[in-house]
C-alpha positions as a printed Julia matrix, in Angstrom:
214×3 Matrix{Float64}:
  0.0     0.0     0.0
  1.31    3.47   -0.81
  1.76    6.05    1.88
  0.67    9.64    1.23
  3.4    10.84    3.58
  6.1     9.23    1.44
  8.56   12.1     1.44
  8.13   12.62    5.18
  8.89    8.96    5.94
 11.98    8.74    3.74
 13.26   12.03    5.15
 12.68   10.74    8.66
 15.01    7.74    8.33
 17.38    8.64    5.47
 20.33    9.63    7.7
 20.16    6.59   10.0
 23.35    4.55    9.62
 23.28    0.74    9.6
 26.15   -1.76    9.74
 26.71   -4.48    7.15
 26.66   -8.04    8.48
 26.37   -9.82    5.14
 26.32   -8.58    1.56
 28.3    -7.51   -1.49
 28.9    -3.88   -0.56
 32.49   -2.77    0.17
 31.26   -0.3     2.77
 30.94   -1.41    6.38
 28.28    1.19    7.11
 25.67    2.9     4.97
 22.95    5.48    5.41
 19.41    4.26    4.84
 18.78    7.03    2.32
 21.48    5.68    0.0
 19.39    2.55   -0.59
 16.81    4.28   -2.79
 19.13    6.69   -4.59
 19.29    4.57   -7.76
 16.72    1.78   -7.39
 13.62    0.49   -5.61
 14.38   -1.2    -2.27
 12.51   -3.57    0.05
 13.52   -2.87    3.65
 12.59   -5.75    5.97
 13.01   -4.72    9.61
 13.34   -7.86   11.73
 12.3    -8.38   15.33
 15.04  -10.68   16.64
 17.21  -13.34   15.04
 16.07  -16.21   17.28
 12.32  -15.61   16.82
 10.7   -18.63   15.19
  8.11  -16.55   13.35
 10.79  -14.09   12.19
 12.89  -16.96   10.83
  9.89  -18.48    9.04
  9.0   -15.13    7.53
 12.6   -14.56    6.39
 12.43  -17.93    4.62
  9.11  -16.94    3.06
 10.41  -13.57    1.86
 13.5   -15.31    0.45
 11.26  -17.06   -2.08
 10.73  -13.83   -4.04
 14.15  -12.21   -3.64
 15.44  -13.65   -6.96
 12.36  -12.25   -8.75
 12.83   -8.85   -7.13
 16.56   -8.74   -7.87
 15.89   -9.7   -11.51
 13.93   -6.42  -11.73
 16.79   -4.42  -10.16
 14.99   -4.22   -6.82
 17.28   -4.41   -3.8
 16.19   -6.41   -0.75
 17.71   -5.6     2.66
 16.98   -7.23    6.03
 17.86   -5.27    9.17
 18.31   -6.78   12.63
 18.13   -4.91   15.92
 20.92   -6.67   17.86
 23.91   -8.98   17.3
 22.6   -11.66   19.63
 21.59  -14.74   17.64
 22.98  -13.41   14.35
 25.43  -16.27   13.78
 22.76  -18.93   14.35
 20.4   -17.03   12.04
 22.93  -17.04    9.22
 24.28  -20.54    9.79
 20.73  -21.88    9.84
 20.19  -20.51    6.35
 17.17  -18.43    7.31
 18.44  -15.47    5.25
 21.08  -15.64    2.51
 20.83  -12.1     1.2
 21.91   -8.64    2.35
 21.75   -8.26    6.12
 22.44   -5.16    8.18
 22.39   -4.24   11.86
 20.61   -1.27   13.43
 22.26   -1.37   16.83
 20.35    0.79   19.28
 17.06    0.36   17.38
 17.32    3.76   15.7
 15.01    2.68   12.87
 12.47    1.21   15.27
 12.44    4.41   17.3
 12.22    6.74   14.3
  9.32    4.71   12.88
  7.7     4.47   16.32
  7.47    0.69   16.07
  5.83   -0.75   19.15
  7.68   -2.57   21.9
  5.18   -4.55   23.96
  5.14   -4.94   27.73
  5.66   -8.33   29.36
  1.95   -8.89   30.13
  0.83   -7.91   26.62
  3.52  -10.15   25.09
  2.38  -13.2    27.07
 -1.29  -12.42   26.46
 -0.66  -12.16   22.72
  1.09  -15.54   22.61
 -1.59  -17.28   24.64
 -4.78  -15.7    23.27
 -4.17  -14.08   19.87
 -5.65  -16.44   17.24
 -3.38  -15.15   14.46
 -0.24  -15.7    16.55
 -1.36  -19.14   17.75
 -2.13  -20.22   14.17
  1.26  -18.96   12.96
  3.04  -20.8    15.77
  1.23  -24.0    14.81
  2.21  -23.6    11.15
  5.9   -23.0    11.94
  6.55  -25.88   14.32
  9.21  -27.22   11.98
 11.26  -24.02   12.29
 13.63  -23.94   15.29
 13.85  -20.89   17.52
 15.23  -19.73   20.84
 14.48  -17.26   23.64
 17.53  -15.02   23.17
 17.21  -11.28   22.74
 14.51   -8.61   22.65
 11.3   -10.58   22.24
  8.88   -7.69   22.7
  9.86   -5.43   19.78
  7.7    -5.41   16.65
  9.11   -4.92   13.15
  8.07   -3.65    9.73
  8.43   -4.08    5.99
  8.85   -0.97    3.86
  9.2    -0.54    0.1
 10.75    2.63   -1.29
 10.79    3.6    -4.95
 13.88    5.17   -6.49
 14.03    8.66   -4.98
 12.31    7.72   -1.72
  8.58    7.57   -2.45
  6.95    4.97   -0.19
  5.27    2.09   -2.03
  4.57    0.0     1.09
  4.5     0.87    4.78
  3.64   -2.3     6.69
  4.11   -2.21   10.47
  3.48   -5.24   12.64
  0.47   -5.27   14.96
  1.46   -8.64   16.45
  4.27  -11.19   16.18
  2.62  -13.07   13.31
  1.75   -9.98   11.28
  3.68   -9.92    7.98
  2.86   -8.71    4.46
  2.27  -11.45    1.91
  4.83  -12.0    -0.83
  2.11  -11.13   -3.34
  1.53   -7.73   -1.7
  5.27   -6.97   -1.73
  5.53   -7.9    -5.42
  2.5    -5.76   -6.24
  3.97   -2.8    -4.32
  7.08   -3.18   -6.48
  4.99   -3.22   -9.65
  5.41   -6.95  -10.33
  2.49   -9.22  -11.19
  2.58  -12.07   -8.61
  1.17  -14.39  -11.28
  4.36  -14.02  -13.3
  6.86  -15.16  -10.68
  8.83  -18.34  -11.39
  7.38  -21.73  -10.53
 10.61  -22.57   -8.72
 10.13  -19.58   -6.45
  6.45  -20.33   -5.87
  7.04  -23.97   -5.06
 10.0   -23.58   -2.7
  9.08  -24.37    0.92
 10.3   -22.82    4.14
 12.14  -24.88    6.69
 11.73  -28.34    5.12
 14.44  -29.91    7.24
 14.0   -27.96   10.46
 13.27  -29.58   13.81
 10.24  -29.02   16.05
 10.35  -26.6    18.98
  7.94  -25.42   21.67
  5.54  -22.5    21.15
  7.11  -20.35   23.88
 10.16  -19.79   21.69
  8.38  -16.83   20.12
  9.28  -14.67   23.14
């Protein structure tokens, strides 16, 4: 979905500096605003690296990265802390560009919610969407390390900084569909490759308990 306050949003975060953890760039750090200088960019702001739902969603998003890159659309994932990063990468949950926003500068600038302990537990135990997502991702391993109360977002910026998608999580299971991301980027979801459509997330992953969402 497009955001009428596109220029305001891009201006708000353009000077925030993030650190490269994985990717082809020679620069160790980059400013967010440099991402949309010459191309459209999908900016996927993660919750935490050990979150089972975050890992499953990273695997899901990975299915369309080749299609996006074939259209010169850059895809960047951004984590909020180093904790769990090595396990996240070694587990193969994300094989593309990965950056770190230490100090949660992006989260703060975008006013992304950080839930209290009671609301976090209540969401896990009573929210139907979260419970369904946990059931569907039992094959994806997770852990309890890190900031389990912070919510994330997925943003799409056109070349120049206009906002094509501004999706902010309302709960831990809340993620945009791959089809909606493709559409925001101007790509017909019906035209993506059969290989991409048929790939499955976490085929060989082991089962874990539902509380590992925290």
